Coordinates of C-alpha atoms in Angstrom, one line a residue:
M1 CA 0.0 0.1 0.0
A2 CA 0.9 3.5 -0.6
D3 CA -1.0 5.1 2.5
Q4 CA 0.8 7.9 4.2
Q5 CA 1.7 7.4 7.7
Q6 CA 2.6 9.8 10.4
S7 CA 6.4 10.5 11.1
D8 CA 5.7 9.2 14.7
T9 CA 5.8 5.4 13.9
A10 CA 4.6 2.7 16.2
P11 CA 3.9 -0.9 15.9
T12 CA 0.5 -1.6 14.4
W13 CA -0.4 -3.9 17.5
W14 CA 0.1 -1.2 19.8
S15 CA -2.9 1.1 20.6
R16 CA -2.3 4.7 21.5
P17 CA -4.9 6.7 23.4
A18 CA -7.5 8.6 21.4
A19 CA -6.4 12.1 20.2
P20 CA -8.3 15.1 22.0
Q21 CA -11.4 16.4 20.3
A22 CA -10.9 18.9 17.7
E23 CA -11.5 22.6 18.5
P24 CA -14.4 24.5 16.7
E25 CA -11.7 26.4 14.8
A26 CA -10.9 23.0 13.2
A27 CA -13.5 23.8 10.4
S28 CA -11.1 26.5 9.0
A29 CA -8.4 23.9 8.6
P30 CA -7.0 23.8 5.2
A31 CA -8.9 21.5 2.7
A32 CA -7.5 18.0 2.3
E33 CA -5.2 17.3 -0.7
P34 CA -7.0 16.1 -3.8
A35 CA -6.9 12.3 -4.3
P36 CA -4.3 11.0 -6.8
Q37 CA -5.4 10.5 -10.2
G38 CA -5.4 7.4 -12.1
S39 CA -5.2 3.9 -11.0
E40 CA -2.1 4.1 -8.7
V41 CA -4.4 3.6 -5.5
A42 CA -7.6 1.6 -5.3
A43 CA -10.6 3.6 -4.0
G44 CA -11.4 3.1 -0.4
P45 CA -11.0 4.5 2.9
R46 CA -7.9 6.1 3.9
Y47 CA -5.9 4.1 6.4
D48 CA -5.2 6.1 9.5
P49 CA -3.4 3.9 12.3
W50 CA -4.1 6.5 15.0
G51 CA -7.6 7.0 14.3
E52 CA -10.5 6.0 16.4
Q53 CA -11.4 3.1 14.3
P54 CA -8.4 1.6 12.5
L55 CA -9.0 0.3 9.1
Q56 CA -9.9 -3.6 9.5
V57 CA -8.9 -5.8 6.5
V58 CA -11.9 -7.6 5.3
D59 CA -11.9 -10.5 2.7
Q60 CA -14.7 -9.2 0.2
G61 CA -13.9 -11.5 -2.7
K62 CA -12.4 -14.9 -3.8
A63 CA -9.0 -15.7 -2.2
T64 CA -6.3 -15.9 -4.8
G65 CA -3.0 -18.0 -4.8
G66 CA -2.5 -20.0 -1.8
G67 CA -5.4 -18.7 0.1
H68 CA -7.5 -21.8 -0.6
V69 CA -4.7 -24.2 0.4
V70 CA -4.5 -22.2 3.8
R71 CA -8.2 -22.5 4.3
L72 CA -8.1 -26.5 3.6
R73 CA -5.1 -26.7 6.1
H74 CA -7.3 -24.8 8.6
A75 CA -10.3 -26.9 8.0
L76 CA -8.2 -30.2 8.1
A77 CA -6.7 -29.3 11.6
L78 CA -10.0 -28.3 12.9
G79 CA -11.5 -31.3 11.7
L80 CA -8.6 -33.8 13.2
G81 CA -9.1 -31.8 16.4
A82 CA -12.7 -32.2 16.5
A83 CA -12.3 -36.0 15.8
L84 CA -9.8 -36.4 18.6
L85 CA -12.0 -34.6 21.1
A86 CA -15.0 -36.5 20.0
G87 CA -13.0 -39.8 20.4
G88 CA -11.8 -38.9 23.8
V89 CA -15.2 -37.7 25.0
G90 CA -16.7 -40.9 23.4
G91 CA -14.2 -43.2 25.2
W92 CA -14.5 -41.4 28.5
L93 CA -18.4 -41.6 28.1
G94 CA -18.1 -45.5 27.3
V95 CA -15.9 -46.2 30.3
L96 CA -18.2 -44.1 32.5
A97 CA -21.3 -45.9 31.1
E98 CA -19.4 -49.4 31.7
R99 CA -18.6 -48.3 35.3
Q100 CA -22.3 -47.3 35.9
S101 CA -23.7 -50.4 34.2
S102 CA -24.9 -53.5 35.9
T103 CA -22.6 -55.6 33.9
R104 CA -20.0 -57.5 36.2
L105 CA -16.3 -57.5 34.8
E106 CA -14.7 -61.0 35.3
L107 CA -11.3 -61.9 34.1
P108 CA -10.5 -65.5 33.2
Q109 CA -9.4 -67.7 36.0
A110 CA -8.8 -71.4 36.8
A111 CA -11.6 -73.2 38.4
V112 CA -11.3 -74.5 42.0
E113 CA -9.7 -77.7 42.0
N114 CA -9.2 -80.8 44.5
K115 CA -7.1 -79.6 47.2
G116 CA -5.8 -83.1 47.9
R117 CA -2.2 -83.8 47.2
A118 CA -0.3 -87.0 46.8
P119 CA 0.8 -88.3 50.2
E120 CA 4.6 -88.5 49.1
S121 CA 4.4 -84.9 47.7
V122 CA 5.9 -82.1 50.0
A123 CA 2.3 -80.8 50.4
G124 CA 1.0 -84.3 51.3
I125 CA 3.9 -84.7 53.8
A126 CA 3.1 -81.5 55.4
A127 CA -0.6 -82.1 55.6
T128 CA 0.1 -85.4 57.4
A129 CA 2.8 -84.0 59.9
L130 CA 1.6 -80.4 60.5
P131 CA -0.9 -81.5 63.2
G132 CA 1.7 -83.1 65.2
V133 CA 4.3 -80.3 65.2
V134 CA 4.3 -77.7 67.9
T135 CA 6.1 -74.3 68.6
L136 CA 7.7 -73.8 72.0
H137 CA 8.0 -70.3 73.5
V138 CA 10.4 -70.4 76.4
R139 CA 11.1 -67.8 79.1
G140 CA 14.1 -68.3 81.3
S141 CA 16.3 -66.2 83.7
T142 CA 18.5 -65.0 80.8
G143 CA 15.7 -64.1 78.3
S144 CA 13.3 -65.8 76.1
G145 CA 13.4 -68.0 72.8
T146 CA 11.5 -70.0 70.3
G147 CA 11.9 -73.6 69.3
T148 CA 10.1 -76.5 67.9
G149 CA 9.0 -79.9 68.8
F150 CA 6.8 -82.8 67.8
V151 CA 4.3 -84.9 69.8
L152 CA 5.6 -88.5 70.6
D153 CA 2.4 -90.1 72.1
G154 CA -1.1 -89.6 73.2
Q155 CA -0.2 -88.8 76.7
G156 CA 1.2 -85.5 75.6
H157 CA 5.1 -86.0 75.5
I158 CA 7.0 -83.9 73.2
L159 CA 10.4 -84.1 71.9
T160 CA 12.6 -81.3 71.3
N161 CA 16.2 -79.9 71.8
N162 CA 17.9 -79.6 75.1
H163 CA 19.4 -76.2 74.1
V164 CA 15.6 -74.9 73.7
V165 CA 14.4 -75.6 77.1
S166 CA 17.8 -75.8 79.2
D167 CA 17.2 -72.4 80.9
A168 CA 13.3 -72.6 80.9
K169 CA 11.2 -71.3 83.7
D170 CA 8.0 -71.2 81.7
I171 CA 7.3 -73.1 78.6
T172 CA 4.3 -72.7 76.2
V173 CA 3.3 -75.1 73.6
T174 CA 1.4 -73.8 70.5
F175 CA -0.3 -76.3 68.1
S176 CA -0.7 -75.8 64.6
T177 CA -4.5 -75.0 65.2
G178 CA -3.4 -72.0 67.2
E179 CA -4.1 -73.6 70.7
S180 CA -1.6 -72.7 73.2
V181 CA -1.0 -74.7 76.5
T182 CA 1.6 -74.6 79.2
A183 CA 4.2 -77.6 79.4
T184 CA 6.4 -79.0 82.2
L185 CA 9.9 -80.4 81.7
V186 CA 10.1 -84.0 81.9
G187 CA 13.8 -84.7 81.5
R188 CA 16.9 -83.4 79.3
D189 CA 20.1 -84.5 78.4
S190 CA 22.9 -81.9 77.2
G191 CA 25.2 -84.6 75.7
Y192 CA 22.6 -85.7 73.2
D193 CA 20.9 -82.3 73.1
L194 CA 17.5 -83.7 73.4
A195 CA 14.7 -83.2 76.0
V196 CA 11.0 -84.2 76.5
V197 CA 8.3 -81.8 77.8
K198 CA 4.6 -82.7 78.5
V199 CA 1.2 -81.1 78.0
D200 CA -1.8 -82.2 79.9
G201 CA -5.5 -81.8 79.1
V202 CA -5.2 -81.6 75.3
R203 CA -7.5 -83.7 73.3
G204 CA -6.9 -84.9 69.8
L205 CA -3.1 -85.1 69.8
Q206 CA -1.7 -86.7 66.7
P207 CA 1.6 -88.1 67.3
L208 CA 4.1 -88.3 64.5
S209 CA 5.3 -91.8 63.1
L210 CA 9.0 -92.5 63.7
G211 CA 11.1 -94.0 61.0
N212 CA 14.4 -95.6 61.1
S213 CA 17.5 -93.6 60.5
E214 CA 19.5 -96.7 59.4
N215 CA 17.4 -96.8 56.3
V216 CA 18.4 -93.2 55.3
K217 CA 20.5 -92.8 52.2
V218 CA 22.3 -89.9 50.6
G219 CA 19.9 -88.1 48.3
D220 CA 16.8 -89.2 50.0
P221 CA 14.2 -86.4 49.8
V222 CA 13.3 -84.8 53.2
V223 CA 10.9 -82.3 54.6
A224 CA 11.8 -80.1 57.7
I225 CA 9.1 -78.6 59.7
G226 CA 9.6 -75.7 62.4
A227 CA 9.3 -72.1 63.6
P228 CA 12.4 -70.3 62.1
F229 CA 12.6 -66.8 63.6
D230 CA 9.2 -67.6 65.3
L231 CA 7.4 -68.1 62.1
S232 CA 5.5 -71.3 63.0
N233 CA 4.4 -74.1 60.8
T234 CA 7.1 -73.2 58.2
V235 CA 7.8 -76.0 55.8
T236 CA 10.8 -76.7 53.9
A237 CA 12.2 -79.2 51.7
G238 CA 15.5 -80.7 50.5
I239 CA 17.5 -83.9 50.5
I240 CA 19.9 -85.9 52.7
S241 CA 23.2 -84.4 51.9
A242 CA 25.3 -86.8 54.1
T243 CA 24.9 -89.5 56.9
G244 CA 27.1 -90.1 59.8
R245 CA 28.4 -86.4 59.9
P246 CA 30.3 -86.0 63.2
I247 CA 29.3 -82.6 64.8
T248 CA 29.7 -80.9 68.2
A249 CA 27.4 -78.2 69.4
G250 CA 27.1 -75.9 72.5
G251 CA 30.1 -75.3 74.8
D252 CA 28.9 -72.0 76.0
K253 CA 29.6 -72.8 79.7
G254 CA 33.3 -73.4 79.0
D255 CA 33.8 -76.6 81.0
G256 CA 32.5 -78.8 78.4
S257 CA 29.4 -80.0 80.4
D258 CA 26.9 -78.6 77.8
I259 CA 28.7 -79.9 74.5
S260 CA 26.5 -82.2 72.7
Y261 CA 28.0 -84.8 70.3
V262 CA 25.8 -85.9 67.3
D263 CA 26.6 -88.3 64.6
A264 CA 24.3 -86.3 62.4
L265 CA 22.3 -86.4 59.3
Q266 CA 23.2 -83.6 57.0
T267 CA 20.5 -81.9 54.9
D268 CA 20.2 -79.0 52.7
A269 CA 16.6 -78.3 53.6
P270 CA 16.6 -74.7 54.7
I271 CA 16.9 -74.7 58.7
N272 CA 17.1 -71.6 60.7
P273 CA 17.2 -70.6 64.3
G274 CA 13.8 -71.6 65.6
N275 CA 13.8 -74.8 63.7
S276 CA 15.6 -76.6 66.6
G277 CA 13.8 -79.7 67.9
G278 CA 11.6 -80.0 64.8
P279 CA 11.1 -83.0 62.8
L280 CA 12.8 -84.1 59.6
L281 CA 10.7 -86.3 57.7
D282 CA 11.0 -88.7 54.9
A283 CA 8.7 -89.2 51.8
K284 CA 6.2 -91.2 54.2
A285 CA 5.9 -88.4 56.7
R286 CA 7.9 -90.3 59.2
V287 CA 10.5 -88.8 61.4
I288 CA 13.9 -89.6 60.7
G289 CA 15.7 -87.0 62.5
I290 CA 15.5 -84.2 64.8
N291 CA 16.7 -80.7 63.5
S292 CA 19.5 -79.5 65.8
A293 CA 22.1 -77.3 64.4
I294 CA 23.2 -75.4 61.3
R295 CA 26.5 -74.1 60.0
G296 CA 26.1 -70.3 59.2
A297 CA 27.9 -68.0 57.0
D298 CA 28.6 -65.7 60.0
K299 CA 29.6 -68.1 62.5
G300 CA 32.6 -65.9 63.6
D301 CA 30.1 -63.2 64.6
S302 CA 28.5 -64.2 67.7
E303 CA 26.4 -61.2 67.6
K304 CA 24.7 -62.3 64.6
Q305 CA 22.1 -65.1 63.8
S306 CA 23.1 -66.2 60.3
G307 CA 20.6 -67.9 58.0
S308 CA 20.6 -70.9 56.2
I309 CA 23.3 -71.8 53.8
G310 CA 22.1 -75.3 53.0
L311 CA 24.0 -77.0 55.9
G312 CA 21.5 -78.2 58.5
F313 CA 22.1 -81.1 60.9
A314 CA 19.6 -83.5 62.4
I315 CA 20.0 -86.0 65.3
P316 CA 19.3 -89.4 63.9
V317 CA 15.8 -90.7 65.0
N318 CA 17.1 -93.9 66.4
Q319 CA 19.3 -92.0 68.8
G320 CA 16.5 -89.8 69.7
K321 CA 13.9 -92.6 70.2
R322 CA 16.3 -94.3 72.8
V323 CA 17.0 -91.1 74.6
A324 CA 13.4 -90.0 74.7
E325 CA 12.3 -93.6 76.1
E326 CA 14.9 -93.1 78.9
L327 CA 13.9 -89.5 79.7
I328 CA 10.2 -90.4 79.9
R329 CA 10.9 -93.4 82.1
T330 CA 13.6 -92.2 84.5
G331 CA 14.0 -88.3 83.7
R332 CA 17.6 -89.0 82.7
A333 CA 19.5 -90.6 79.7
T334 CA 22.4 -93.1 79.7
H335 CA 25.5 -92.8 77.7
P336 CA 27.5 -95.5 76.4
V337 CA 31.1 -95.5 77.3
I338 CA 34.4 -97.3 76.8
G339 CA 36.0 -96.4 80.2
V340 CA 38.9 -94.4 79.1
T341 CA 39.9 -90.7 79.4
L342 CA 41.1 -89.1 76.2
D343 CA 43.9 -86.8 75.4
M344 CA 41.9 -83.8 73.9
E345 CA 44.9 -81.8 73.3
Y346 CA 46.3 -84.5 70.9
T347 CA 46.8 -83.0 67.3
G348 CA 47.6 -86.3 65.5
D349 CA 45.2 -88.4 63.3
G350 CA 43.0 -90.4 65.8
A351 CA 42.0 -90.3 69.4
R352 CA 44.7 -90.9 71.9
V353 CA 44.1 -92.4 75.2
G354 CA 45.7 -90.2 78.0
T355 CA 48.2 -91.3 80.4
K356 CA 46.5 -89.9 83.4
G357 CA 43.0 -89.4 84.3
E358 CA 41.2 -86.7 86.4
G359 CA 42.3 -86.4 89.7
G360 CA 45.4 -88.5 89.1
K361 CA 43.3 -91.5 88.6
P362 CA 44.3 -94.0 85.7
A363 CA 43.3 -93.0 82.2
V364 CA 41.9 -96.6 81.7
T365 CA 39.3 -97.2 84.3
P366 CA 40.2 -100.6 86.1
D367 CA 37.8 -103.3 85.1
G368 CA 36.0 -100.9 82.6
P369 CA 35.1 -101.8 79.1
G370 CA 38.4 -100.7 77.8
A371 CA 40.6 -102.2 80.3
R372 CA 38.7 -105.6 79.7
A373 CA 39.3 -105.1 76.0
G374 CA 43.1 -104.6 76.5
I375 CA 43.3 -100.8 75.8
Q376 CA 46.4 -99.1 77.4
G377 CA 47.4 -95.5 78.1
G378 CA 48.9 -94.0 75.2
D379 CA 47.1 -96.1 72.7
V380 CA 45.6 -94.1 69.7
I381 CA 42.2 -95.4 68.4
T382 CA 42.2 -95.0 64.8
K383 CA 39.0 -96.7 63.8
V384 CA 35.5 -97.8 65.2
D385 CA 33.9 -100.8 63.5
G386 CA 36.3 -100.2 60.6
V387 CA 35.4 -96.5 60.1
R388 CA 38.2 -94.2 60.7
V389 CA 38.1 -91.4 63.3
H390 CA 40.3 -88.4 63.2
G391 CA 40.0 -86.9 66.8
G392 CA 38.7 -87.2 70.2
D393 CA 35.3 -85.7 69.4
E394 CA 34.8 -88.1 66.6
L395 CA 35.5 -91.1 68.7
V396 CA 32.9 -89.7 71.3
I397 CA 30.5 -89.3 68.6
K398 CA 30.7 -92.7 67.1
I399 CA 30.3 -94.3 70.5
R400 CA 27.4 -92.3 71.6
A401 CA 25.7 -93.4 68.3
H402 CA 25.2 -96.8 70.0
R403 CA 23.5 -98.0 73.0
P404 CA 25.1 -99.3 76.2
G405 CA 25.8 -103.0 75.9
D406 CA 26.5 -102.9 72.1
P407 CA 29.8 -104.6 70.8
L408 CA 32.3 -102.6 69.1
A409 CA 35.5 -103.3 67.4
L410 CA 38.2 -100.5 68.0
T411 CA 41.5 -100.5 65.9
V412 CA 44.4 -99.1 68.1
L413 CA 47.7 -98.0 67.2
R414 CA 50.5 -99.0 69.7
D415 CA 54.2 -99.0 69.2
G416 CA 53.8 -98.3 65.5
R417 CA 51.4 -101.3 64.9
E418 CA 47.5 -101.5 64.5
R419 CA 45.6 -104.1 66.1
T420 CA 41.7 -104.6 66.6
L421 CA 40.3 -105.0 70.1
E422 CA 36.7 -106.1 70.8
L423 CA 34.7 -104.6 73.6
V424 CA 31.3 -104.1 75.0
L425 CA 30.1 -100.6 75.7
G426 CA 29.4 -99.7 79.3
S427 CA 26.8 -97.3 80.7
A428 CA 27.0 -93.9 82.5
N429 CA 24.3 -91.4 83.5
G430 CA 24.2 -88.4 81.3
S431 CA 23.7 -84.9 82.4

């Protein structure tokens, strides 16, 4: 355009205040210049950006050039926006209608099946054994703790570990049903780490069946039930990793009176603190061991209770059965002995008989089982029934795996020569 503009230029989007009204003398103002001749400028209103009503550009004819394309683009954009808006509103209205409708939404799901399990499965074994497994909560002079036990008979006798109840003042037994009753201590033995407690007035007791640990083979599947970290009725599964594993546990008193010697069954079924005293079961839900100890990853830190690393140990049920019977009958258990004092400081291979006993007494008890078999002070016992032993602890463990009165064949090393001696195990009262 060739419209004249005032010298005081300003952006076209900026609005300047209206000019003051013209004075009456404005009528005498000079006449406007004549309009240009010819076709230089099209006829129409004169553009004054500072006027009260600036000229508005109005499309009064057909668009030329790209105007039609611009219109189509605008129409297309508006159409798409309207479609998206309609789709969103429609979807929201659909969801709202579905939520407010009476139609019930159901996702595909398996139907309820028969809850029975094969008796030899882990679930079947657990279902059979759980009613006979109990959780023990013990309060003593030095604190409180949790352990496990299992019902032996209909009279209410329950077998557990000695270290669970050794300091007990109050013992509470909780069954898998949640029923809790007070129990009394019948007897305990630290050497075997076994104890029996008894509950009275409980109906419907379900004793567990006892298996035979002589039938256990490495690789047999097993199930452990207990209350690890007070999580009662916990079921874990694994296999028998080894048999006849000599282990010792306890010894907190420092005088050796609380050390237990176990010819243990080793299992990789997860066992943790609180499982102590619980049953180790075979595929027929029969007890083959009493869970007693674990080897933890943090054994060197006495302030920590380490978890299972797959090294659990159980007292063979044959040993547990004999000890439990004696504890129920007399309150005490007997230990098989050979009547010798061992040199526990000996570092060589085998178990050496000492040269002196306690209080200056002979190391070989006169007329005892060892003396009658011909054992002498200084002899090194290297084998029990043909199985090699590597130290005094192992010899004690192998001996305690038998009953008093059982015959044994001991191989001894004397003056550089090995010889085999036959003896019959004696008996001593346990602690």
